Tab-separated table of C-alpha atoms in Angstrom:
chain	number	residue	atom	x	y	z
S	1	MET	CA	46.558	-28.033	117.633
S	2	PRO	CA	48.732	-31.179	118.720
S	3	THR	CA	47.360	-34.545	119.537
S	4	GLN	CA	48.176	-36.345	122.718
S	5	SER	CA	49.324	-39.330	120.638
S	6	ALA	CA	53.077	-38.296	121.108
S	7	HIS	CA	52.603	-38.666	124.864
S	8	GLN	CA	50.649	-41.924	124.864
S	9	ASP	CA	52.224	-45.360	124.989
S	10	THR	CA	53.783	-46.209	121.763
S	11	GLU	CA	53.837	-49.810	120.330
S	12	GLY	CA	57.066	-49.626	118.145
S	13	SER	CA	60.155	-51.182	119.539
S	14	PRO	CA	63.547	-49.434	119.038
S	15	PRO	CA	66.808	-51.445	119.132
S	16	GLN	CA	66.531	-53.794	122.154
S	17	ARG	CA	70.190	-53.198	122.905
S	18	LEU	CA	69.260	-49.545	123.864
S	19	LEU	CA	65.614	-49.625	125.028
S	20	GLN	CA	63.623	-52.206	126.718
S	21	LEU	CA	60.212	-52.268	128.357
S	22	ALA	CA	60.952	-52.099	132.105
S	23	SER	CA	57.340	-52.228	133.186
S	24	PRO	CA	53.811	-51.384	131.866
S	25	GLU	CA	54.339	-47.738	133.488
S	26	GLY	CA	57.363	-46.888	131.145
S	27	ARG	CA	60.739	-47.523	129.474
S	28	VAL	CA	64.323	-47.409	130.575
S	29	LEU	CA	67.361	-46.704	128.819
S	30	THR	CA	70.695	-48.512	129.734
S	31	VAL	CA	73.622	-46.168	129.495
S	32	VAL	CA	77.367	-46.627	130.174
S	33	ARG	CA	78.875	-44.185	132.602
S	34	ALA	CA	82.201	-42.246	132.159
S	35	ASP	CA	83.668	-44.755	134.675
S	36	GLY	CA	82.333	-47.845	132.647
S	37	THR	CA	79.433	-48.783	134.969
S	38	THR	CA	76.117	-49.058	133.556
S	39	ALA	CA	72.718	-47.515	134.794
S	40	LYS	CA	69.212	-47.943	133.862
S	41	LEU	CA	67.443	-44.613	133.408
S	42	PRO	CA	63.824	-43.762	132.812
S	43	VAL	CA	64.383	-42.451	129.293
S	44	ASP	CA	61.480	-43.163	126.711
S	45	VAL	CA	63.372	-42.582	123.458
S	46	VAL	CA	60.176	-43.176	121.507
S	47	LEU	CA	58.136	-40.474	123.329
S	48	ILE	CA	61.051	-37.987	123.147
S	49	SER	CA	61.564	-38.620	119.441
S	50	GLU	CA	57.845	-38.283	118.674
S	51	THR	CA	57.657	-34.887	120.543
S	52	VAL	CA	60.598	-33.512	118.578
S	53	SER	CA	59.119	-34.826	115.333
S	54	GLN	CA	55.751	-33.190	116.171
S	55	VAL	CA	57.288	-29.796	116.985
S	56	LEU	CA	59.409	-29.835	113.881
S	57	GLU	CA	57.070	-31.150	111.389
S	58	HIS	CA	56.036	-28.902	108.392
S	59	ARG	CA	52.926	-27.047	108.978
S	60	GLU	CA	51.101	-24.002	107.424
S	61	GLY	CA	51.084	-20.903	109.625
S	62	THR	CA	52.060	-20.606	113.085
S	63	PRO	CA	50.566	-22.621	115.845
S	64	ASP	CA	48.653	-21.003	118.676
S	65	ARG	CA	50.778	-19.886	121.680
S	66	THR	CA	48.829	-22.320	123.885
S	67	VAL	CA	50.066	-25.223	121.561
S	68	CYS	CA	53.601	-23.795	121.857
S	69	ALA	CA	53.223	-23.754	125.683
S	70	GLN	CA	52.297	-27.496	125.627
S	71	TRP	CA	55.148	-28.353	123.573
S	72	PHE	CA	57.415	-26.257	125.855
S	73	ARG	CA	56.270	-28.054	128.782
S	74	TRP	CA	56.960	-31.429	127.114
S	75	LEU	CA	60.331	-30.561	125.803
S	76	ALA	CA	61.440	-29.000	129.180
S	77	GLY	CA	60.761	-32.245	130.848
S	78	HIS	CA	62.608	-34.162	128.123
S	79	LEU	CA	65.613	-31.698	128.216
S	80	ARG	CA	65.803	-31.678	132.166
S	81	LEU	CA	66.105	-35.493	131.925
S	82	LEU	CA	68.672	-35.563	128.957
S	83	ALA	CA	71.020	-32.731	129.730
S	84	PRO	CA	72.492	-34.271	133.064
S	85	ILE	CA	72.745	-37.762	131.492
S	86	ALA	CA	74.670	-36.290	128.617
S	87	VAL	CA	76.940	-34.291	130.725
S	88	GLN	CA	77.730	-37.383	132.993
S	89	GLN	CA	78.377	-39.564	129.885
S	90	ALA	CA	80.534	-36.995	128.004
S	91	PRO	CA	83.954	-37.773	129.689
S	92	ARG	CA	83.806	-41.157	128.417
S	93	TRP	CA	84.929	-40.037	124.943
S	94	GLY	CA	88.315	-38.785	126.655
S	95	ASP	CA	88.079	-35.552	124.653
S	96	PRO	CA	88.102	-32.568	126.996
S	97	GLU	CA	86.762	-30.183	124.380
S	98	ARG	CA	83.902	-32.454	123.666
S	99	THR	CA	83.096	-32.577	127.272
S	100	GLU	CA	83.094	-28.910	127.542
S	101	LEU	CA	80.886	-28.529	124.592
S	102	VAL	CA	78.343	-30.912	126.109
S	103	GLU	CA	78.527	-28.962	129.382
S	104	GLU	CA	77.988	-25.626	127.725
S	105	GLY	CA	75.276	-26.952	125.742
S	106	ALA	CA	73.470	-28.188	128.836
S	107	ALA	CA	74.029	-24.910	130.614
S	108	ALA	CA	72.542	-23.033	127.593
S	109	VAL	CA	69.402	-25.461	127.789
S	110	ASP	CA	69.101	-24.682	131.550
S	111	ARG	CA	69.200	-20.743	130.799
S	112	ALA	CA	66.771	-21.192	127.777
S	113	LEU	CA	64.240	-23.194	130.009
S	114	ALA	CA	64.625	-20.609	132.825
S	115	ALA	CA	63.863	-17.856	130.415
S	116	GLY	CA	60.575	-19.269	129.658
S	117	LEU	CA	58.463	-19.066	126.540
S	118	PRO	CA	58.216	-15.841	124.771
S	119	ALA	CA	54.749	-13.945	124.912
S	120	ASP	CA	54.646	-13.435	121.149
S	121	GLN	CA	53.072	-16.242	119.211
S	122	HIS	CA	55.613	-16.398	116.522
S	123	ALA	CA	58.610	-16.058	118.818
S	124	ALA	CA	57.190	-18.721	120.992
S	125	TYR	CA	56.897	-21.124	117.904
S	126	VAL	CA	60.561	-20.405	116.957
S	127	TYR	CA	61.662	-20.859	120.508
S	128	VAL	CA	60.100	-24.271	120.893
S	129	GLN	CA	61.579	-25.426	117.467
S	130	GLU	CA	65.037	-24.507	118.802
S	131	LEU	CA	64.322	-26.270	121.986
S	132	ALA	CA	63.191	-29.327	119.859
S	133	ARG	CA	66.514	-29.341	117.925
S	134	GLU	CA	68.593	-29.223	121.275
S	135	CYS	CA	66.523	-32.109	122.572
S	136	ARG	CA	67.306	-34.037	119.404
S	137	GLY	CA	70.909	-33.394	119.719
S	138	LEU	CA	70.988	-34.284	123.467
S	139	LEU	CA	69.081	-37.524	122.812
S	140	GLY	CA	71.710	-38.418	120.088
S	141	LEU	CA	74.506	-37.918	122.696
S	142	VAL	CA	72.710	-40.014	125.121
S	143	LEU	CA	72.179	-42.746	122.644
S	144	ASP	CA	75.846	-42.707	121.520
S	145	GLN	CA	77.121	-45.529	123.553
S	146	PRO	CA	80.745	-46.453	123.580
S	147	GLY	CA	81.671	-49.511	121.682
S	148	ASP	CA	78.685	-49.546	119.404
S	149	GLY	CA	80.756	-48.408	116.258
S	150	ARG	CA	79.889	-44.834	116.130
């Protein structure tokens, strides 16, 4: 059964150029939009990363479906936050194929979330693992800022 630690305030500090403590209530991520302007968005990179790690960590057996349902809710929130940000930022690379790939990925995430969690315990576990991998990929896209050498 998962602990709530992945969804409590975390003391570690990621690179300050990307993540800064905005207030005691949460964290913000400064992103560069396709038009070159910046925006501060409520993205807690540490929380999202910990959620993904928790879902994908090696374990014996299959977690109970109620555990998978909790993970699904956490991941759904993260994915609904990250997908539109990634889509908005994609054009800045000036690569229409990459932009289209990001848009298709975001649409696939929307479909997966709308489909909901499978009833079968084993299928539910595989499903949340797939969502966690999508979440990790979208987080990477959101963090990939122009001009930072990547």
